[in-house]
Tab-separated table of C-alpha atoms in Angstrom:
chain	number	residue	atom	x	y	z
A	1	MET	CA	-12.216	7.196	-26.672
A	2	HIS	CA	-8.781	8.801	-26.234
A	3	LEU	CA	-7.780	9.333	-22.583
A	4	HIS	CA	-4.751	11.398	-21.618
A	5	ILE	CA	-3.702	10.567	-18.044
A	6	LEU	CA	-1.853	13.108	-15.904
A	7	GLY	CA	0.415	11.466	-13.307
A	8	ILE	CA	0.433	8.159	-15.164
A	9	CYS	CA	3.487	6.613	-13.508
A	10	GLY	CA	1.967	6.518	-10.044
A	11	THR	CA	0.916	3.045	-8.960
A	12	PHE	CA	-2.818	3.814	-9.004
A	13	MET	CA	-2.861	5.895	-12.182
A	14	GLY	CA	-0.559	3.478	-13.996
A	15	GLY	CA	-2.838	0.594	-13.077
A	16	LEU	CA	-5.843	2.644	-14.199
A	17	ALA	CA	-4.111	3.235	-17.551
A	18	LEU	CA	-3.664	-0.518	-18.025
A	19	ILE	CA	-7.344	-1.069	-17.215
A	20	ALA	CA	-8.456	1.667	-19.624
A	21	ARG	CA	-6.324	0.129	-22.371
A	22	ALA	CA	-7.829	-3.303	-21.683
A	23	ALA	CA	-11.284	-1.711	-21.900
A	24	GLY	CA	-10.511	-0.668	-25.470
A	25	HIS	CA	-9.565	2.981	-25.057
A	26	ARG	CA	-6.614	4.737	-26.630
A	27	VAL	CA	-4.417	5.824	-23.721
A	28	THR	CA	-1.577	8.317	-23.520
A	29	GLY	CA	-0.103	9.868	-20.416
A	30	CYS	CA	2.451	12.116	-18.813
A	31	ASP	CA	4.324	12.414	-15.550
A	32	ALA	CA	7.123	14.444	-14.017
A	33	ALA	CA	9.329	11.339	-13.913
A	34	VAL	CA	8.720	8.522	-16.393
A	35	TYR	CA	10.652	5.548	-15.034
A	36	PRO	CA	10.541	1.733	-14.679
A	37	PRO	CA	8.915	-0.514	-13.684
A	38	MET	CA	5.606	1.256	-14.370
A	39	SER	CA	6.878	2.909	-17.555
A	40	THR	CA	7.929	-0.522	-18.852
A	41	GLN	CA	4.513	-2.041	-18.113
A	42	LEU	CA	2.780	0.844	-19.877
A	43	ALA	CA	5.055	0.856	-22.916
A	44	GLU	CA	4.527	-2.886	-23.364
A	45	GLN	CA	0.792	-2.151	-23.669
A	46	GLY	CA	1.372	0.438	-26.388
A	47	ILE	CA	0.732	3.424	-24.131
A	48	GLU	CA	2.614	6.553	-25.208
A	49	LEU	CA	4.392	8.294	-22.319
A	50	ILE	CA	5.454	11.942	-22.229
A	51	GLU	CA	7.951	13.380	-19.759
A	52	GLY	CA	6.690	16.488	-17.963
A	53	TYR	CA	3.491	18.516	-17.993
A	54	GLU	CA	4.013	21.015	-20.799
A	55	ALA	CA	0.895	22.796	-22.051
A	56	GLY	CA	1.838	21.705	-25.584
A	57	GLN	CA	0.296	18.322	-24.811
A	58	MET	CA	-3.063	19.967	-25.512
A	59	ALA	CA	-2.233	19.303	-29.169
A	60	LEU	CA	-3.019	15.622	-28.555
A	61	ARG	CA	-6.702	16.663	-28.372
A	62	PRO	CA	-7.887	13.715	-26.216
A	63	ASP	CA	-11.568	13.192	-25.541
A	64	LEU	CA	-10.929	13.342	-21.791
A	65	TYR	CA	-8.121	14.247	-19.408
A	66	VAL	CA	-7.868	11.924	-16.398
A	67	VAL	CA	-6.160	13.695	-13.501
A	68	GLY	CA	-4.151	12.048	-10.716
A	69	ASN	CA	-3.880	13.525	-7.229
A	70	VAL	CA	-0.214	14.450	-7.722
A	71	VAL	CA	-1.405	17.233	-10.053
A	72	THR	CA	-1.873	20.652	-8.427
A	73	ARG	CA	-2.926	24.122	-9.485
A	74	GLY	CA	-0.036	25.803	-11.255
A	75	ASN	CA	0.730	22.667	-13.250
A	76	PRO	CA	1.180	24.062	-16.815
A	77	LEU	CA	-0.882	21.382	-18.537
A	78	MET	CA	-3.645	21.537	-15.920
A	79	GLU	CA	-3.832	25.312	-16.223
A	80	ALA	CA	-4.175	24.964	-20.004
A	81	ILE	CA	-6.939	22.374	-19.537
A	82	LEU	CA	-8.836	24.718	-17.203
A	83	ASP	CA	-8.384	27.733	-19.509
A	84	SER	CA	-9.589	25.803	-22.557
A	85	GLY	CA	-12.695	24.361	-20.913
A	86	ALA	CA	-11.632	20.832	-21.901
A	87	ARG	CA	-13.256	17.844	-20.179
A	88	TYR	CA	-11.381	16.433	-17.195
A	89	VAL	CA	-12.120	13.998	-14.373
A	90	SER	CA	-10.228	12.409	-11.480
A	91	GLY	CA	-8.831	8.908	-11.827
A	92	PRO	CA	-11.028	7.381	-9.076
A	93	GLN	CA	-14.188	8.973	-10.482
A	94	TRP	CA	-13.417	7.755	-14.012
A	95	LEU	CA	-12.919	4.247	-12.657
A	96	GLY	CA	-16.093	4.420	-10.581
A	97	ASP	CA	-18.198	5.725	-13.464
A	98	ASN	CA	-16.848	3.631	-16.333
A	99	VAL	CA	-15.406	0.346	-15.024
A	100	LEU	CA	-16.891	-0.606	-11.662
A	101	PRO	CA	-20.679	-0.372	-12.299
A	102	GLY	CA	-22.121	-3.886	-12.375
A	103	ALA	CA	-19.003	-5.421	-10.815
A	104	HIS	CA	-18.826	-7.135	-7.445
A	105	VAL	CA	-16.326	-4.665	-6.005
A	106	LEU	CA	-14.239	-5.948	-3.098
A	107	ALA	CA	-12.535	-2.882	-1.598
A	108	VAL	CA	-9.693	-3.127	0.914
A	109	ALA	CA	-9.337	-0.041	3.113
A	110	GLY	CA	-7.292	0.670	6.224
A	111	THR	CA	-4.249	2.550	7.447
A	112	HIS	CA	-1.997	-0.496	7.083
A	113	GLY	CA	-1.901	-3.688	5.053
A	114	LYS	CA	-4.028	-2.611	2.088
A	115	THR	CA	-1.654	-3.869	-0.599
A	116	THR	CA	-0.885	-7.171	1.098
A	117	THR	CA	-4.525	-7.889	1.962
A	118	SER	CA	-5.714	-6.925	-1.536
A	119	SER	CA	-3.113	-9.245	-3.022
A	120	MET	CA	-4.137	-12.096	-0.715
A	121	LEU	CA	-7.801	-11.576	-1.603
A	122	ALA	CA	-7.162	-11.443	-5.354
A	123	TRP	CA	-5.022	-14.569	-5.112
A	124	ILE	CA	-7.711	-16.481	-3.177
A	125	LEU	CA	-10.274	-15.597	-5.868
A	126	GLU	CA	-7.788	-16.501	-8.601
A	127	ALA	CA	-7.065	-19.892	-7.022
A	128	ALA	CA	-10.826	-20.490	-6.808
A	129	GLY	CA	-11.116	-20.033	-10.580
A	130	LEU	CA	-12.923	-16.670	-10.424
A	131	ARG	CA	-10.177	-14.855	-12.411
A	132	PRO	CA	-10.825	-11.506	-10.673
A	133	ASN	CA	-10.077	-8.096	-12.057
A	134	PHE	CA	-7.932	-6.036	-9.709
A	135	LEU	CA	-6.144	-2.755	-9.143
A	136	ILE	CA	-3.559	-3.012	-6.359
A	137	GLY	CA	-0.810	-0.670	-5.199
A	138	GLY	CA	1.906	-3.317	-5.523
A	139	VAL	CA	2.815	-6.501	-7.335
A	140	ALA	CA	2.180	-9.898	-5.751
A	141	HIS	CA	4.602	-12.562	-6.945
A	142	ASP	CA	1.692	-14.863	-7.833
A	143	LEU	CA	-0.356	-12.280	-9.753
A	144	LYS	CA	2.649	-10.876	-11.708
A	145	VAL	CA	1.025	-7.458	-12.394
A	146	SER	CA	-0.598	-4.684	-10.338
A	147	ALA	CA	-3.750	-4.375	-12.467
A	148	ARG	CA	-5.884	-6.599	-14.697
A	149	TYR	CA	-9.222	-6.115	-16.411
A	150	ASP	CA	-11.642	-8.212	-18.436
A	151	PRO	CA	-15.088	-6.613	-18.885
A	152	ALA	CA	-16.713	-10.057	-18.781
A	153	ILE	CA	-15.483	-10.757	-15.222
A	154	ARG	CA	-17.615	-9.614	-12.273
A	155	PRO	CA	-15.302	-9.713	-9.181
A	156	PHE	CA	-13.063	-6.628	-8.933
A	157	VAL	CA	-10.567	-6.321	-6.061
A	158	ILE	CA	-9.365	-2.791	-5.436
A	159	GLU	CA	-6.989	-1.270	-2.904
A	160	ALA	CA	-9.164	1.471	-1.421
A	161	ASP	CA	-7.052	4.433	-0.373
A	162	GLU	CA	-8.340	7.092	2.024
A	163	TYR	CA	-6.041	9.748	0.517
A	164	ASP	CA	-7.834	12.571	-1.293
A	165	THR	CA	-9.061	12.112	-4.863
A	166	ALA	CA	-7.734	15.201	-6.676
A	167	PHE	CA	-7.044	18.887	-6.146
A	168	PHE	CA	-10.680	19.537	-7.115
A	169	ASP	CA	-12.181	16.643	-5.098
A	170	LYS	CA	-10.991	16.415	-1.499
A	171	ARG	CA	-13.025	13.317	-0.646
A	172	SER	CA	-11.154	10.040	-0.160
A	173	LYS	CA	-10.601	8.000	-3.313
A	174	PHE	CA	-12.625	5.084	-1.997
A	175	VAL	CA	-15.955	6.944	-1.994
A	176	HIS	CA	-16.013	6.450	-5.781
A	177	TYR	CA	-15.764	2.638	-5.679
A	178	ARG	CA	-19.220	1.617	-4.313
A	179	PRO	CA	-18.063	-1.767	-2.927
A	180	ARG	CA	-20.317	-4.746	-2.240
A	181	THR	CA	-17.629	-6.175	0.069
A	182	ALA	CA	-15.534	-3.744	2.120
A	183	ILE	CA	-12.581	-4.631	4.343
A	184	LEU	CA	-11.832	-2.020	7.006
A	185	ASN	CA	-8.534	-3.520	8.033
A	186	ASN	CA	-7.587	-1.000	10.745
A	187	LEU	CA	-7.757	2.745	11.331
A	188	GLU	CA	-5.129	5.090	12.770
A	189	TYR	CA	-4.102	8.681	12.265
A	190	ASP	CA	-2.108	9.181	9.068
A	191	HIS	CA	-1.846	11.581	6.104
A	192	ALA	CA	-1.200	14.578	8.322
A	193	ASP	CA	-0.883	16.749	5.215
A	194	ILE	CA	-4.620	16.491	4.448
A	195	PHE	CA	-6.362	15.295	7.645
A	196	PRO	CA	-6.272	17.476	10.788
A	197	ASP	CA	-7.066	14.581	13.124
A	198	LEU	CA	-8.311	10.994	13.368
A	199	ALA	CA	-11.948	12.138	13.519
A	200	ALA	CA	-11.629	13.565	10.007
A	201	ILE	CA	-10.462	10.191	8.682
A	202	GLU	CA	-13.277	8.434	10.541
A	203	THR	CA	-15.724	10.675	8.679
A	204	GLN	CA	-14.304	9.544	5.346
A	205	PHE	CA	-14.558	5.893	6.396
A	206	HIS	CA	-18.190	6.446	7.266
A	207	HIS	CA	-18.750	7.931	3.808
A	208	LEU	CA	-17.468	4.584	2.495
A	209	LEU	CA	-19.844	2.628	4.752
A	210	ARG	CA	-22.775	4.641	3.409
A	211	THR	CA	-22.111	3.262	-0.087
A	212	VAL	CA	-22.136	-0.456	0.843
A	213	PRO	CA	-25.521	-2.060	0.013
A	214	SER	CA	-27.702	-3.819	2.573
A	215	ARG	CA	-26.738	-7.163	1.024
A	216	GLY	CA	-23.084	-6.209	1.224
A	217	ARG	CA	-20.528	-7.169	3.846
A	218	ILE	CA	-18.263	-5.114	6.094
A	219	VAL	CA	-15.180	-6.995	7.299
A	220	ARG	CA	-13.498	-5.425	10.322
A	221	PRO	CA	-11.251	-6.315	13.285
A	222	ALA	CA	-13.138	-7.322	16.416
A	223	SER	CA	-11.214	-4.766	18.469
A	224	SER	CA	-10.817	-1.197	17.160
A	225	ASP	CA	-12.064	1.889	18.981
A	226	ALA	CA	-11.816	4.033	15.855
A	227	LEU	CA	-13.830	1.596	13.744
A	228	ASP	CA	-16.341	1.194	16.594
A	229	ARG	CA	-16.965	4.933	16.308
A	230	VAL	CA	-17.320	4.686	12.527
A	231	ILE	CA	-19.836	1.830	12.780
A	232	ALA	CA	-21.775	3.664	15.522
A	233	ARG	CA	-22.524	6.490	13.101
A	234	GLY	CA	-24.653	4.050	11.121
A	235	CYS	CA	-24.148	0.754	9.329
A	236	TRP	CA	-26.676	-0.832	6.985
A	237	SER	CA	-24.778	-3.977	5.944
A	238	GLU	CA	-23.755	-7.321	7.417
A	239	THR	CA	-20.672	-6.932	9.619
A	240	VAL	CA	-18.180	-9.769	10.043
A	241	SER	CA	-15.308	-9.471	12.530
A	242	PHE	CA	-11.860	-11.046	12.643
A	243	GLY	CA	-9.081	-11.357	15.176
A	244	PRO	CA	-9.378	-12.101	18.916
A	245	GLY	CA	-13.063	-12.254	19.809
A	246	GLY	CA	-14.163	-12.250	16.161
A	247	ALA	CA	-15.910	-14.775	13.933
A	248	TRP	CA	-12.589	-15.416	12.160
A	249	GLN	CA	-9.618	-16.192	14.371
A	250	ALA	CA	-6.017	-17.276	13.928
A	251	GLY	CA	-4.333	-19.826	16.118
A	252	PRO	CA	-0.748	-19.222	17.281
A	253	ALA	CA	1.954	-19.533	14.647
A	254	ASP	CA	4.407	-22.394	14.903
A	255	ALA	CA	8.155	-22.101	14.301
A	256	ASP	CA	7.603	-22.148	10.519
A	257	GLY	CA	4.869	-19.476	10.586
A	258	ALA	CA	1.965	-21.909	10.021
A	259	PHE	CA	-1.285	-21.205	11.878
A	260	GLU	CA	-4.772	-22.656	12.138
A	261	VAL	CA	-7.753	-20.654	10.906
A	262	LEU	CA	-10.977	-20.851	12.936
A	263	PHE	CA	-14.286	-19.721	11.450
A	264	ASP	CA	-17.187	-19.595	13.918
A	265	GLU	CA	-15.030	-21.786	16.208
A	266	GLN	CA	-14.731	-24.472	13.528
A	267	SER	CA	-11.361	-25.215	11.945
A	268	ALA	CA	-11.053	-24.152	8.317
A	269	GLY	CA	-7.579	-25.675	8.045
A	270	THR	CA	-4.002	-24.550	8.522
A	271	VAL	CA	-2.228	-21.866	6.498
A	272	ARG	CA	1.331	-22.991	5.813
A	273	TRP	CA	3.434	-20.189	4.378
A	274	ALA	CA	6.687	-18.293	4.761
A	275	LEU	CA	5.141	-14.963	5.780
A	276	GLY	CA	5.679	-13.884	9.364
A	277	GLY	CA	4.062	-11.517	11.828
A	278	GLU	CA	0.738	-11.141	13.589
A	279	HIS	CA	-0.221	-8.422	11.091
A	280	ASN	CA	-0.071	-10.881	8.205
A	281	ARG	CA	-2.247	-13.365	10.081
A	282	MET	CA	-4.819	-10.601	10.557
A	283	ASN	CA	-4.537	-9.628	6.880
A	284	ALA	CA	-5.168	-13.263	5.979
A	285	LEU	CA	-8.314	-13.467	8.133
A	286	ALA	CA	-9.714	-10.308	6.524
A	287	ALA	CA	-9.033	-11.659	3.031
A	288	LEU	CA	-10.670	-15.005	3.871
A	289	ALA	CA	-13.805	-13.327	5.245
A	290	ALA	CA	-14.113	-11.141	2.134
A	291	ALA	CA	-13.493	-14.057	-0.227
A	292	GLN	CA	-16.245	-16.039	1.483
A	293	HIS	CA	-18.675	-13.240	0.595
A	294	ALA	CA	-17.651	-13.729	-3.048
A	295	GLY	CA	-18.429	-17.448	-2.813
A	296	VAL	CA	-15.121	-19.031	-1.797
A	297	ALA	CA	-15.370	-21.694	0.931
A	298	PRO	CA	-13.108	-21.019	3.957
A	299	ALA	CA	-11.173	-24.277	3.470
A	300	ASP	CA	-10.469	-23.393	-0.175
A	301	GLY	CA	-9.293	-19.931	0.877
A	302	VAL	CA	-6.936	-21.420	3.448
A	303	ALA	CA	-5.501	-23.792	0.829
A	304	ALA	CA	-4.939	-20.858	-1.546
A	305	LEU	CA	-3.114	-18.794	1.098
A	306	SER	CA	-0.766	-21.729	1.693
A	307	ARG	CA	0.418	-21.124	-1.887
A	308	PHE	CA	0.618	-17.329	-1.568
A	309	GLY	CA	4.092	-16.054	-2.397
A	310	GLY	CA	3.909	-12.604	-0.837
A	311	VAL	CA	4.161	-9.107	-2.292
A	312	LYS	CA	7.147	-7.204	-3.599
A	313	ARG	CA	8.495	-4.637	-1.123
A	314	ARG	CA	6.805	-6.382	1.794
A	315	MET	CA	9.632	-8.025	3.731
A	316	GLU	CA	11.194	-8.846	0.363
A	317	LEU	CA	14.668	-10.369	0.577
A	318	ARG	CA	16.686	-8.348	-1.928
A	319	GLY	CA	19.859	-10.365	-1.536
A	320	THR	CA	22.650	-11.670	0.675
A	321	ALA	CA	26.238	-10.397	0.616
A	322	GLY	CA	29.068	-10.975	3.029
A	323	GLY	CA	26.785	-13.209	5.085
A	324	VAL	CA	24.343	-10.312	5.619
A	325	LYS	CA	20.726	-10.436	4.391
A	326	VAL	CA	19.165	-7.217	3.075
A	327	TYR	CA	15.359	-6.833	3.057
A	328	ASP	CA	13.092	-4.216	1.512
A	329	ASP	CA	9.824	-3.199	3.160
A	330	PHE	CA	7.261	-0.462	2.512
A	331	ALA	CA	6.702	0.287	6.226
A	332	HIS	CA	6.514	4.058	6.766
A	333	HIS	CA	4.269	4.552	9.816
A	334	PRO	CA	5.246	3.686	13.425
A	335	THR	CA	2.637	0.925	13.680
A	336	ALA	CA	3.769	-0.678	10.414
A	337	ILE	CA	7.420	-0.326	11.428
A	338	ALA	CA	6.761	-2.048	14.764
A	339	THR	CA	4.772	-4.928	13.230
A	340	THR	CA	7.348	-5.424	10.469
A	341	LEU	CA	10.153	-5.647	13.022
A	342	GLU	CA	8.070	-8.002	15.149
A	343	GLY	CA	7.598	-10.301	12.171
A	344	LEU	CA	11.302	-10.320	11.339
A	345	ARG	CA	12.274	-10.849	14.990
A	346	ARG	CA	10.044	-13.933	15.190
A	347	GLN	CA	11.706	-15.201	12.029
A	348	VAL	CA	15.373	-14.621	12.965
A	349	GLY	CA	15.297	-15.175	16.724
A	350	GLN	CA	18.296	-13.649	18.492
A	351	ALA	CA	20.155	-12.643	15.324
A	352	ARG	CA	20.929	-8.939	15.042
A	353	ILE	CA	18.522	-6.674	13.119
A	354	LEU	CA	19.834	-3.421	11.645
A	355	ALA	CA	16.899	-1.150	10.813
A	356	VAL	CA	17.491	1.411	8.055
A	357	LEU	CA	14.650	3.934	7.968
A	358	GLU	CA	13.695	6.722	5.578
A	359	PRO	CA	10.774	8.767	7.038
A	360	ARG	CA	9.566	9.868	3.607
A	361	SER	CA	5.753	9.960	3.740
A	362	ASN	CA	4.083	13.345	4.234
A	363	THR	CA	2.939	12.298	7.707
A	364	MET	CA	6.459	11.312	8.713
A	365	LYS	CA	8.086	14.386	7.152
A	366	LEU	CA	5.753	16.648	9.092
A	367	GLY	CA	6.622	14.813	12.310
A	368	ALA	CA	2.989	14.158	13.260
A	369	VAL	CA	3.780	10.685	14.628
A	370	ALA	CA	7.566	10.932	14.946
A	371	ALA	CA	7.442	10.722	18.753
A	372	ARG	CA	6.267	7.108	18.423
A	373	LEU	CA	9.366	6.002	16.501
A	374	PRO	CA	11.615	5.048	19.467
A	375	GLN	CA	9.015	2.587	20.751
A	376	ALA	CA	8.311	1.293	17.233
A	377	LEU	CA	12.024	0.564	16.714
A	378	GLN	CA	12.635	-1.190	20.046
A	379	LEU	CA	13.177	-4.632	18.482
A	380	ALA	CA	16.058	-3.394	16.288
A	381	ASP	CA	19.610	-3.819	17.543
A	382	ARG	CA	20.779	-0.809	15.526
A	383	VAL	CA	18.826	1.996	13.870
A	384	PHE	CA	20.069	4.105	10.967
A	385	CYS	CA	17.757	6.998	10.031
A	386	PHE	CA	18.097	8.911	6.778
A	387	GLY	CA	16.464	12.284	6.307
A	388	GLU	CA	17.081	15.089	3.858
A	389	ARG	CA	17.564	18.512	5.432
A	390	SER	CA	16.403	20.512	2.408
A	391	GLY	CA	14.346	20.029	-0.743
A	392	LYS	CA	11.079	18.240	-1.477
A	393	HIS	CA	11.588	15.415	1.029
A	394	ALA	CA	13.144	17.460	3.859
A	395	LEU	CA	12.215	16.480	7.402
A	396	GLY	CA	10.475	19.004	9.625
A	397	TRP	CA	12.016	17.508	12.793
A	398	ASN	CA	15.393	16.452	14.141
A	399	PRO	CA	15.982	12.659	14.034
A	400	ALA	CA	18.789	12.875	16.605
A	401	GLU	CA	16.427	14.420	19.148
A	402	VAL	CA	13.491	12.120	18.412
A	403	LEU	CA	15.580	8.938	18.488
A	404	ALA	CA	17.559	9.962	21.585
A	405	PRO	CA	15.670	7.459	23.810
A	406	LEU	CA	17.365	4.671	21.825
A	407	GLY	CA	20.780	5.906	22.974
A	408	ASP	CA	23.824	4.846	20.978
A	409	ARG	CA	21.756	2.228	19.117
A	410	ALA	CA	20.478	5.000	16.811
A	411	SER	CA	22.237	7.357	14.430
A	412	ASP	CA	21.028	9.679	11.680
A	413	TYR	CA	22.405	10.725	8.293
A	414	ASN	CA	21.547	13.162	5.527
A	415	ASP	CA	24.092	11.779	3.064
A	416	LEU	CA	23.232	8.453	1.432
A	417	GLY	CA	26.845	7.501	0.846
A	418	LEU	CA	27.725	7.995	4.508
A	419	LEU	CA	24.676	5.973	5.526
A	420	VAL	CA	25.696	3.048	3.322
A	421	GLU	CA	29.241	3.211	4.680
A	422	ALA	CA	28.017	3.224	8.299
A	423	VAL	CA	25.659	0.270	7.822
A	424	THR	CA	28.352	-1.685	5.972
A	425	GLN	CA	30.851	-1.124	8.764
A	426	ALA	CA	28.353	-2.093	11.452
A	427	ALA	CA	27.015	-5.236	9.769
A	428	ARG	CA	28.387	-8.653	10.697
A	429	PRO	CA	27.882	-12.043	9.050
A	430	GLY	CA	24.518	-13.399	10.191
A	431	ASP	CA	22.932	-9.951	10.523
A	432	HIS	CA	19.649	-8.894	8.923
A	433	VAL	CA	19.415	-5.391	7.436
A	434	LEU	CA	15.799	-4.220	7.178
A	435	VAL	CA	15.319	-1.209	4.896
A	436	MET	CA	11.986	0.610	5.398
A	437	SER	CA	10.689	3.361	3.123
A	438	ASN	CA	7.668	4.130	0.956
A	439	GLY	CA	9.965	5.458	-1.782
A	440	GLY	CA	12.907	4.247	-3.829
A	441	PHE	CA	15.381	5.386	-1.113
A	442	GLY	CA	18.008	6.171	-3.746
A	443	GLY	CA	18.544	2.499	-4.577
A	444	VAL	CA	20.054	1.973	-1.120
A	445	HIS	CA	19.319	-1.778	-1.178
A	446	ASP	CA	21.622	-2.437	-4.135
A	447	LYS	CA	24.200	0.007	-2.798
A	448	LEU	CA	24.316	-1.889	0.489
A	449	LEU	CA	24.604	-5.277	-1.217
A	450	GLN	CA	27.424	-4.021	-3.422
A	451	ALA	CA	29.265	-2.481	-0.484
A	452	LEU	CA	28.864	-5.625	1.617
A	453	ALA	CA	30.143	-7.762	-1.259
A	454	ARG	CA	33.237	-5.585	-1.636
A	455	ARG	CA	34.023	-5.652	2.061
A	456	GLU	CA	37.044	-7.658	3.023
A	457	PRO	CA	36.262	-10.700	5.191
A	458	ALA	CA	36.782	-10.120	8.908
């Protein structure tokens, strides 16, 4: 079958394209911006990529158009598809109908930590010899790729996003996955562009719970009011909790980040790794509980996590220049920003942290949770906020006003060059520059490293 994928360079749709190719389909695709690294991965698999959404692509005459959620009405190719009566389907539904049936689906949902927890879980199963299939919104250093598929393999780890499926299907993507094991890692208000309030997201999470079989497993934090409300609506599966008061608990981390894992008050061993932060310990517990449901003994899971190398764009050290370390992190919600800073602060002690923030997600651009930013950024010694004032990524709020409680520690910029210059001037040898954005941020990481390298020694 020939599939033509609209929005192919997105992380999910690009991974889906790789899976479809591995399943034996001919795959082509298009996107508004065809760029590495996804375009490179796809080209290496023989997948033809087309720049833009011109209606002329109808001449390819695929058997099915697979539509990503970046595609809207008014898109020239989509309008031509609708006018012609051609067959089309959303990416999540195609995956749910054609790849996941018969698999042991392990879905990782939650407002934060989906990519990291999915990567941990896939790595635990890999280390146990289960060779899982997976579709993850990032690349773990150990797994090398974001998606993998072998029809003969039963375990399938998927990052289960609550964002809507397509312009013609406003349910969350994860309702199409029918998991046997479901991690509900946490639940907060997000995606202000499609959800009016937290209750609306809770409804979608309960839709997910309705699809988990009675022999399935729900993995959830022991303490979460929002998830308590979701569970109270009805739960028909085994529920396993983690965190303080849960069946799976983490002991305190030592100076090197190592911590003991307790399962039903019995030690499962000590995770020894370089990852920091309470959030990563909670992610680890969730992954261990899910892996156990797939047949991995707790002690084996702990041993695997001790060899876990982390995920790109999650506290990833991009380089050191002029004695200053520059990190890249995907944090783009106040809770994630706060936990990321907490993890770095534990790691660097009293050294200065310069936080460089791009509020780029739809929720952040709309300002729905902007008031929480000053508290989230408290552990940073300096804060540099970048926000466009016009165009697609323009902010709907004033960073100077929102960040005023931080006083002269915070400053805002709408010119990337001026931002790089300001951070470079402020940075001292021994400092840690933490860049946080869910986008490319104009290549600011490399720009900072180059500017710091050119700077004359003090």
